[in-house]
Amino acid sequence: MRLLHTSDWHLGRAFHRVGMLGAQAEFIGHLVDTVREHRVDAVVVSGDVYDRAVPPLAAVELFDDALHRLAALRVPTVMISGNHDSARRLGVGAGLIGRAGIHLRTEPSACATPVVLSDAHGDVAFYGLPYLEPALVKDEFGVRKAGHEAVLAAAMDRVRADLATRPPGTRSVVLAHAFVTGGEASDSERDITVGGVAAVPAGVFDGVDYAALGHLHGCQTITDRVRYSGSPLPYSFSEAGHRKTMWLVDLGSDGSIDAERVDCPVPRPLARIRGRLDDLLADPALARHQEAWVEATLTDPVRPAEPMARLTERFPHTLSLVFEPERSPEDPDVSYARRLAGRSDQQIAEDFVAHVRGAGPDEHERAVLREAFDAVRADDAVREVAR
């Protein structure tokens, strides 16, 4: 059975104030063409269909168009909700839409109820695990402590239990939206850290033939059977080095995996350039970036006059301008933002405690801080679901 694995469409999202709806529509067309040209047997979409819980009307219309085009191909599609989606909204009409071969899986309680498709070699069971917000689903899965590994492991136990009841030789595919250990993050994914831990081990998915993951925006292979497709379009300059693709996966009769990447159309390449303004404007090696979306980091000791206007004369698609003057890290003028770069909310809070009283928090106090941050995240998730 041939699968096309994609995720993280983020319909409705912009890139540094540049509307991406046209590029997202072009991607949907490319997806449909790929399904047709490569004779795909099933499409899997591993979450974050939309960029936010209440997407703009134009994004909903594009999603509606994608559903109609996929249904017209008569190729089954399995989709799950991600941490950016409203599971309740995405799942509206799922039963009716399923009659057209588009299977939406947004209910955690239904994670062990697969979509069963068949080919010449027998059945393939597709299990959709929507994004599992630990604080909201821990009771459903009977786990004592709300954490990503605990709830995902409990969901996978249900999957393996159901799979054990199926005819021998039944192959299996799991769709999940999570941060798996070994994956490389970018700046454009929403933080899902709980209890100071974001990642779950890849071994959680042992026992299934293929785990089609979503959440991380870079296409990557965790193991031969556990892969991220990545987002089809870039959503931050941290993705400048990404090759945007989908996975075309051949699932053999014995459960073996053969996967290749299919490139996605990207409206413009991304480029990150760094240096003094005059050097950036004169360097002939940078000519290749003149048609790219550019993030320029200026290192001039003194902020130059009209830097954006001067940059756009050579790089007309400059979208981001960052100032990082050439100073030592110990310089008191180094910006607060630079000092905090790469640090988690928990680390920043612990640093503040140390600054105020001269000593960092003890283990009990760290636990209190973790619980506070987790409670805020859980409350945000509940409010978003209720909107």
GROMACS .gro file of C-alpha atoms in nm:
model
  387
    1MET     CA    1   0.000   0.000   0.000
    2ARG     CA    2   0.136   0.339  -0.099
    3LEU     CA    3   0.087   0.623   0.151
    4LEU     CA    4   0.142   0.996   0.123
    5HIS     CA    5   0.237   1.138   0.464
    6THR     CA    6   0.199   1.511   0.525
    7SER     CA    7   0.124   1.737   0.823
    8ASP     CA    8   0.136   2.089   0.965
    9TRP     CA    9  -0.042   2.272   0.687
   10HIS     CA   10  -0.122   2.563   0.923
   11LEU     CA   11  -0.387   2.698   0.688
   12GLY     CA   12  -0.440   3.068   0.753
   13ARG     CA   13  -0.089   3.138   0.879
   14ALA     CA   14   0.124   3.424   0.749
   15PHE     CA   15   0.501   3.445   0.720
   16HIS     CA   16   0.629   3.770   0.874
   17ARG     CA   17   0.308   3.947   0.769
   18VAL     CA   18   0.321   3.801   0.417
   19GLY     CA   19  -0.003   3.618   0.341
   20MET     CA   20   0.058   3.251   0.261
   21LEU     CA   21  -0.292   3.151   0.151
   22GLY     CA   22  -0.195   3.152  -0.219
   23ALA     CA   23   0.109   2.933  -0.148
   24GLN     CA   24  -0.105   2.704   0.068
   25ALA     CA   25  -0.356   2.669  -0.217
   26GLU     CA   26  -0.069   2.585  -0.452
   27PHE     CA   27   0.045   2.318  -0.208
   28ILE     CA   28  -0.304   2.163  -0.197
   29GLY     CA   29  -0.300   2.145  -0.577
   30HIS     CA   30   0.044   1.985  -0.563
   31LEU     CA   31  -0.079   1.733  -0.307
   32VAL     CA   32  -0.371   1.632  -0.527
   33ASP     CA   33  -0.142   1.604  -0.832
   34THR     CA   34   0.103   1.388  -0.634
   35VAL     CA   35  -0.176   1.154  -0.524
   36ARG     CA   36  -0.285   1.113  -0.883
   37GLU     CA   37   0.057   1.087  -1.048
   38HIS     CA   38   0.211   0.848  -0.793
   39ARG     CA   39  -0.102   0.633  -0.760
   40VAL     CA   40  -0.125   0.687  -0.389
   41ASP     CA   41  -0.356   0.449  -0.203
   42ALA     CA   42  -0.407   0.657   0.112
   43VAL     CA   43  -0.322   1.006   0.239
   44VAL     CA   44  -0.236   1.070   0.606
   45VAL     CA   45  -0.237   1.422   0.754
   46SER     CA   46  -0.081   1.429   1.101
   47GLY     CA   47  -0.232   1.737   1.257
   48ASP     CA   48  -0.219   2.117   1.259
   49VAL     CA   49  -0.446   2.146   0.960
   50TYR     CA   50  -0.523   2.500   1.070
   51ASP     CA   51  -0.296   2.752   1.241
   52ARG     CA   52  -0.539   2.841   1.517
   53ALA     CA   53  -0.852   2.715   1.686
   54VAL     CA   54  -1.078   2.966   1.511
   55PRO     CA   55  -0.930   2.996   1.160
   56PRO     CA   56  -1.018   3.275   0.915
   57LEU     CA   57  -1.294   3.205   0.665
   58ALA     CA   58  -1.050   3.191   0.372
   59ALA     CA   59  -0.857   2.910   0.545
   60VAL     CA   60  -1.180   2.716   0.608
   61GLU     CA   61  -1.275   2.755   0.243
   62LEU     CA   62  -0.934   2.624   0.135
   63PHE     CA   63  -0.971   2.324   0.366
   64ASP     CA   64  -1.318   2.261   0.223
   65ASP     CA   65  -1.172   2.271  -0.128
   66ALA     CA   66  -0.899   2.024  -0.026
   67LEU     CA   67  -1.160   1.783   0.113
   68HIS     CA   68  -1.365   1.795  -0.204
   69ARG     CA   69  -1.062   1.741  -0.428
   70LEU     CA   70  -0.932   1.450  -0.222
   71ALA     CA   71  -1.278   1.292  -0.209
   72ALA     CA   72  -1.310   1.327  -0.587
   73LEU     CA   73  -0.994   1.117  -0.630
   74ARG     CA   74  -1.161   0.835  -0.431
   75VAL     CA   75  -0.837   0.794  -0.236
   76PRO     CA   76  -0.900   0.747   0.140
   77THR     CA   77  -0.760   1.019   0.364
   78VAL     CA   78  -0.700   1.000   0.740
   79MET     CA   79  -0.652   1.324   0.935
   80ILE     CA   80  -0.594   1.404   1.302
   81SER     CA   81  -0.615   1.730   1.493
   82GLY     CA   82  -0.294   1.894   1.616
   83ASN     CA   83  -0.216   2.129   1.901
   84HIS     CA   84  -0.304   2.434   1.686
   85ASP     CA   85  -0.642   2.292   1.582
   86SER     CA   86  -0.968   2.299   1.771
   87ALA     CA   87  -1.040   1.927   1.783
   88ARG     CA   88  -1.412   1.989   1.829
   89ARG     CA   89  -1.437   2.224   1.532
   90LEU     CA   90  -1.223   2.011   1.302
   91GLY     CA   91  -1.427   1.704   1.394
   92VAL     CA   92  -1.767   1.854   1.315
   93GLY     CA   93  -1.941   1.631   1.060
   94ALA     CA   94  -1.670   1.364   1.082
   95GLY     CA   95  -1.922   1.080   1.048
   96LEU     CA   96  -2.078   1.227   0.737
   97ILE     CA   97  -1.744   1.328   0.584
   98GLY     CA   98  -1.618   0.975   0.650
   99ARG     CA   99  -1.872   0.843   0.400
  100ALA     CA  100  -1.676   1.031   0.134
  101GLY     CA  101  -1.354   0.859   0.239
  102ILE     CA  102  -1.217   1.147   0.448
  103HIS     CA  103  -1.166   1.014   0.800
  104LEU     CA  104  -1.122   1.281   1.070
  105ARG     CA  105  -0.988   1.154   1.401
  106THR     CA  106  -1.017   1.419   1.671
  107GLU     CA  107  -1.151   1.229   1.975
  108PRO     CA  108  -0.889   1.082   2.212
  109SER     CA  109  -1.138   0.816   2.325
  110ALA     CA  110  -1.154   0.678   1.971
  111CYS     CA  111  -0.777   0.636   1.926
  112ALA     CA  112  -0.806   0.254   1.922
  113THR     CA  113  -1.084   0.252   1.660
  114PRO     CA  114  -0.893   0.231   1.333
  115VAL     CA  115  -0.978   0.312   0.977
  116VAL     CA  116  -0.926  -0.025   0.809
  117LEU     CA  117  -0.822  -0.021   0.444
  118SER     CA  118  -0.735  -0.323   0.233
  119ASP     CA  119  -0.506  -0.407  -0.055
  120ALA     CA  120  -0.408  -0.729  -0.231
  121HIS     CA  121  -0.210  -0.840   0.075
  122GLY     CA  122  -0.476  -0.787   0.341
  123ASP     CA  123  -0.582  -0.519   0.587
  124VAL     CA  124  -0.401  -0.207   0.701
  125ALA     CA  125  -0.532  -0.049   1.024
  126PHE     CA  126  -0.486   0.329   1.052
  127TYR     CA  127  -0.500   0.457   1.410
  128GLY     CA  128  -0.546   0.832   1.453
  129LEU     CA  129  -0.407   0.976   1.777
  130PRO     CA  130  -0.505   1.345   1.786
  131TYR     CA  131  -0.286   1.580   1.985
  132LEU     CA  132  -0.318   1.465   2.346
  133GLU     CA  133  -0.300   1.760   2.584
  134PRO     CA  134  -0.199   1.576   2.905
  135ALA     CA  135  -0.402   1.786   3.148
  136LEU     CA  136  -0.718   1.733   2.943
  137VAL     CA  137  -0.690   1.359   2.867
  138LYS     CA  138  -0.517   1.208   3.171
  139ASP     CA  139  -0.850   1.092   3.317
  140GLU     CA  140  -0.957   0.939   2.985
  141PHE     CA  141  -0.641   0.728   2.981
  142GLY     CA  142  -0.628   0.663   3.354
  143VAL     CA  143  -0.280   0.804   3.413
  144ARG     CA  144  -0.190   0.950   3.750
  145LYS     CA  145   0.053   1.216   3.635
  146ALA     CA  146  -0.022   1.441   3.341
  147GLY     CA  147   0.270   1.410   3.101
  148HIS     CA  148   0.313   1.355   2.727
  149GLU     CA  149   0.487   1.021   2.760
  150ALA     CA  150   0.226   0.883   3.001
  151VAL     CA  151  -0.080   0.971   2.793
  152LEU     CA  152   0.079   0.875   2.462
  153ALA     CA  153   0.198   0.542   2.606
  154ALA     CA  154  -0.152   0.472   2.737
  155ALA     CA  155  -0.303   0.553   2.398
  156MET     CA  156  -0.053   0.324   2.225
  157ASP     CA  157  -0.136   0.044   2.471
  158ARG     CA  158  -0.494   0.069   2.349
  159VAL     CA  159  -0.376   0.064   1.989
  160ARG     CA  160  -0.165  -0.249   2.043
  161ALA     CA  161  -0.450  -0.418   2.230
  162ASP     CA  162  -0.688  -0.358   1.939
  163LEU     CA  163  -0.426  -0.467   1.686
  164ALA     CA  164  -0.382  -0.795   1.873
  165THR     CA  165  -0.748  -0.880   1.808
  166ARG     CA  166  -0.717  -0.840   1.432
  167PRO     CA  167  -0.634  -1.113   1.179
  168PRO     CA  168  -0.267  -1.222   1.167
  169GLY     CA  169  -0.070  -1.019   0.916
  170THR     CA  170  -0.275  -0.701   0.966
  171ARG     CA  171  -0.039  -0.411   0.906
  172SER     CA  172  -0.065  -0.090   1.107
  173VAL     CA  173  -0.009   0.283   1.071
  174VAL     CA  174  -0.035   0.533   1.357
  175LEU     CA  175  -0.083   0.906   1.309
  176ALA     CA  176   0.036   1.115   1.605
  177HIS     CA  177   0.109   1.478   1.684
  178ALA     CA  178   0.392   1.499   1.936
  179PHE     CA  179   0.754   1.592   2.002
  180VAL     CA  180   0.953   1.268   1.983
  181THR     CA  181   1.305   1.242   2.125
  182GLY     CA  182   1.564   1.290   1.852
  183GLY     CA  183   1.352   1.535   1.657
  184GLU     CA  184   1.492   1.879   1.572
  185ALA     CA  185   1.264   2.173   1.650
  186SER     CA  186   1.241   2.512   1.481
  187ASP     CA  187   1.116   2.851   1.601
  188SER     CA  188   0.770   2.814   1.449
  189GLU     CA  189   0.628   2.528   1.660
  190ARG     CA  190   0.421   2.613   1.964
  191ASP     CA  191   0.582   2.493   2.288
  192ILE     CA  192   0.410   2.182   2.430
  193THR     CA  193   0.637   2.131   2.732
  194VAL     CA  194   0.465   1.979   3.036
  195GLY     CA  195   0.642   1.927   3.368
  196GLY     CA  196   0.965   2.049   3.213
  197VAL     CA  197   0.952   1.772   2.950
  198ALA     CA  198   0.840   1.811   2.588
  199ALA     CA  199   0.972   1.496   2.420
  200VAL     CA  200   0.859   1.134   2.432
  201PRO     CA  201   1.079   0.838   2.333
  202ALA     CA  202   1.035   0.683   1.991
  203GLY     CA  203   0.991   0.344   2.161
  204VAL     CA  204   0.637   0.450   2.251
  205PHE     CA  205   0.546   0.352   1.894
  206ASP     CA  206   0.692   0.001   1.909
  207GLY     CA  207   0.464  -0.264   1.765
  208VAL     CA  208   0.329  -0.073   1.465
  209ASP     CA  209   0.466  -0.072   1.114
  210TYR     CA  210   0.473   0.304   1.057
  211ALA     CA  211   0.429   0.611   1.278
  212ALA     CA  212   0.337   0.918   1.071
  213LEU     CA  213   0.423   1.214   1.293
  214GLY     CA  214   0.330   1.578   1.293
  215HIS     CA  215   0.429   1.884   1.502
  216LEU     CA  216   0.794   1.945   1.409
  217HIS     CA  217   0.830   2.148   1.091
  218GLY     CA  218   1.143   1.984   0.955
  219CYS     CA  219   1.113   1.661   0.755
  220GLN     CA  220   1.312   1.402   0.950
  221THR     CA  221   1.359   1.034   1.016
  222ILE     CA  222   1.363   0.934   1.383
  223THR     CA  223   1.380   0.564   1.295
  224ASP     CA  224   1.298   0.385   0.972
  225ARG     CA  225   0.942   0.341   1.100
  226VAL     CA  226   0.899   0.674   1.282
  227ARG     CA  227   0.911   0.986   1.065
  228TYR     CA  228   0.808   1.351   1.054
  229SER     CA  229   0.689   1.488   0.721
  230GLY     CA  230   0.745   1.847   0.836
  231SER     CA  231   0.542   2.146   0.722
  232PRO     CA  232   0.499   2.188   0.345
  233LEU     CA  233   0.585   2.559   0.371
  234PRO     CA  234   0.828   2.758   0.586
  235TYR     CA  235   0.683   2.950   0.880
  236SER     CA  236   0.998   3.095   1.039
  237PHE     CA  237   1.350   3.186   0.930
  238SER     CA  238   1.480   2.902   1.148
  239GLU     CA  239   1.356   2.680   0.863
  240ALA     CA  240   1.593   2.838   0.611
  241GLY     CA  241   1.786   2.511   0.584
  242HIS     CA  242   1.479   2.291   0.543
  243ARG     CA  243   1.388   2.105   0.229
  244LYS     CA  244   1.008   2.110   0.229
  245THR     CA  245   0.870   1.771   0.133
  246MET     CA  246   0.613   1.497   0.194
  247TRP     CA  247   0.691   1.130   0.251
  248LEU     CA  248   0.583   0.880  -0.015
  249VAL     CA  249   0.580   0.553   0.180
  250ASP     CA  250   0.542   0.204   0.035
  251LEU     CA  251   0.417  -0.035   0.302
  252GLY     CA  252   0.515  -0.387   0.197
  253SER     CA  253   0.307  -0.700   0.241
  254ASP     CA  254   0.533  -0.795   0.535
  255GLY     CA  255   0.516  -0.450   0.694
  256SER     CA  256   0.847  -0.335   0.547
  257ILE     CA  257   0.894   0.037   0.477
  258ASP     CA  258   1.034   0.203   0.167
  259ALA     CA  259   1.011   0.583   0.182
  260GLU     CA  260   1.113   0.869  -0.045
  261ARG     CA  261   1.066   1.244  -0.026
  262VAL     CA  262   0.847   1.440  -0.265
  263ASP     CA  263   0.938   1.810  -0.287
  264CYS     CA  264   0.674   2.075  -0.219
  265PRO     CA  265   0.650   2.405  -0.410
  266VAL     CA  266   0.786   2.693  -0.201
  267PRO     CA  267   0.709   3.052  -0.312
  268ARG     CA  268   1.058   3.184  -0.231
  269PRO     CA  269   1.375   3.047  -0.073
  270LEU     CA  270   1.472   3.178   0.270
  271ALA     CA  271   1.803   3.343   0.349
  272ARG     CA  272   1.964   3.457   0.671
  273ILE     CA  273   2.243   3.710   0.620
  274ARG     CA  274   2.459   3.867   0.889
  275GLY     CA  275   2.720   4.143   0.902
  276ARG     CA  276   2.768   4.517   0.886
  277LEU     CA  277   2.523   4.693   0.657
  278ASP     CA  278   2.782   4.825   0.410
  279ASP     CA  279   2.935   4.478   0.380
  280LEU     CA  280   2.596   4.315   0.312
  281LEU     CA  281   2.520   4.569   0.042
  282ALA     CA  282   2.857   4.516  -0.129
  283ASP     CA  283   2.928   4.144  -0.090
  284PRO     CA  284   2.899   3.979  -0.436
  285ALA     CA  285   2.851   3.636  -0.275
  286LEU     CA  286   2.510   3.748  -0.150
  287ALA     CA  287   2.373   3.811  -0.499
  288ARG     CA  288   2.208   3.468  -0.491
  289HIS     CA  289   1.974   3.590  -0.215
  290GLN     CA  290   1.835   3.892  -0.398
  291GLU     CA  291   1.506   3.716  -0.480
  292ALA     CA  292   1.479   3.535  -0.147
  293TRP     CA  293   1.285   3.625   0.165
  294VAL     CA  294   1.563   3.767   0.380
  295GLU     CA  295   1.631   3.801   0.750
  296ALA     CA  296   1.920   4.042   0.796
  297THR     CA  297   2.114   4.063   1.122
  298LEU     CA  298   2.316   4.385   1.140
  299THR     CA  299   2.629   4.382   1.353
  300ASP     CA  300   2.725   4.750   1.315
  301PRO     CA  301   2.844   4.893   1.650
  302VAL     CA  302   2.612   5.191   1.591
  303ARG     CA  303   2.273   5.149   1.430
  304PRO     CA  304   2.302   5.277   1.070
  305ALA     CA  305   2.060   5.525   0.919
  306GLU     CA  306   1.757   5.390   0.729
  307PRO     CA  307   1.879   5.030   0.734
  308MET     CA  308   1.559   4.870   0.599
  309ALA     CA  309   1.528   5.113   0.309
  310ARG     CA  310   1.891   5.055   0.212
  311LEU     CA  311   1.862   4.678   0.245
  312THR     CA  312   1.551   4.653   0.031
  313GLU     CA  313   1.727   4.832  -0.254
  314ARG     CA  314   1.941   4.519  -0.293
  315PHE     CA  315   1.719   4.261  -0.122
  316PRO     CA  316   1.364   4.372  -0.206
  317HIS     CA  317   1.204   4.086  -0.011
  318THR     CA  318   1.368   4.159   0.324
  319LEU     CA  319   1.111   4.073   0.592
  320SER     CA  320   1.306   4.074   0.917
  321LEU     CA  321   1.570   4.308   1.050
  322VAL     CA  322   1.764   4.220   1.366
  323PHE     CA  323   2.026   4.435   1.542
  324GLU     CA  324   2.309   4.257   1.719
  325PRO     CA  325   2.596   4.506   1.759
  326GLU     CA  326   2.943   4.359   1.786
  327ARG     CA  327   2.981   4.345   2.165
  328SER     CA  328   3.104   4.090   2.412
  329PRO     CA  329   2.836   3.889   2.600
  330GLU     CA  330   2.949   4.061   2.923
  331ASP     CA  331   2.875   4.407   2.785
  332PRO     CA  332   2.593   4.562   2.995
  333ASP     CA  333   2.432   4.695   2.677
  334VAL     CA  334   2.369   4.346   2.541
  335SER     CA  335   1.992   4.332   2.496
  336TYR     CA  336   1.764   4.156   2.740
  337ALA     CA  337   1.616   3.956   2.450
  338ARG     CA  338   1.958   3.825   2.353
  339ARG     CA  339   2.030   3.718   2.709
  340LEU     CA  340   1.703   3.524   2.717
  341ALA     CA  341   1.736   3.365   2.373
  342GLY     CA  342   1.697   2.988   2.385
  343ARG     CA  343   1.588   2.981   2.751
  344SER     CA  344   1.260   2.826   2.861
  345ASP     CA  345   0.998   3.001   3.073
  346GLN     CA  346   1.102   2.778   3.362
  347GLN     CA  347   1.468   2.878   3.331
  348ILE     CA  348   1.381   3.247   3.307
  349ALA     CA  349   1.166   3.223   3.620
  350GLU     CA  350   1.442   3.040   3.808
  351ASP     CA  351   1.694   3.306   3.703
  352PHE     CA  352   1.460   3.575   3.831
  353VAL     CA  353   1.432   3.405   4.170
  354ALA     CA  354   1.812   3.384   4.189
  355HIS     CA  355   1.845   3.753   4.092
  356VAL     CA  356   1.594   3.870   4.354
  357ARG     CA  357   1.714   3.675   4.655
  358GLY     CA  358   2.069   3.578   4.562
  359ALA     CA  359   2.005   3.203   4.542
  360GLY     CA  360   1.813   2.988   4.295
  361PRO     CA  361   1.501   2.787   4.384
  362ASP     CA  362   1.532   2.451   4.555
  363GLU     CA  363   1.376   2.135   4.409
  364HIS     CA  364   1.040   2.192   4.580
  365GLU     CA  365   1.023   2.547   4.448
  366ARG     CA  366   1.117   2.430   4.098
  367ALA     CA  367   0.827   2.185   4.115
  368VAL     CA  368   0.591   2.467   4.218
  369LEU     CA  369   0.707   2.677   3.923
  370ARG     CA  370   0.660   2.382   3.684
  371GLU     CA  371   0.309   2.321   3.815
  372ALA     CA  372   0.224   2.689   3.773
  373PHE     CA  373   0.342   2.699   3.412
  374ASP     CA  374   0.163   2.370   3.336
  375ALA     CA  375  -0.158   2.504   3.492
  376VAL     CA  376  -0.144   2.815   3.271
  377ARG     CA  377  -0.086   2.601   2.961
  378ALA     CA  378  -0.373   2.370   3.053
  379ASP     CA  379  -0.601   2.667   3.116
  380ASP     CA  380  -0.509   2.814   2.777
  381ALA     CA  381  -0.588   2.479   2.613
  382VAL     CA  382  -0.926   2.458   2.786
  383ARG     CA  383  -1.013   2.815   2.685
  384GLU     CA  384  -0.912   2.748   2.325
  385VAL     CA  385  -1.126   2.434   2.309
  386ALA     CA  386  -1.422   2.625   2.453
  387ARG     CA  387  -1.401   2.912   2.204
   0.00000   0.00000   0.00000
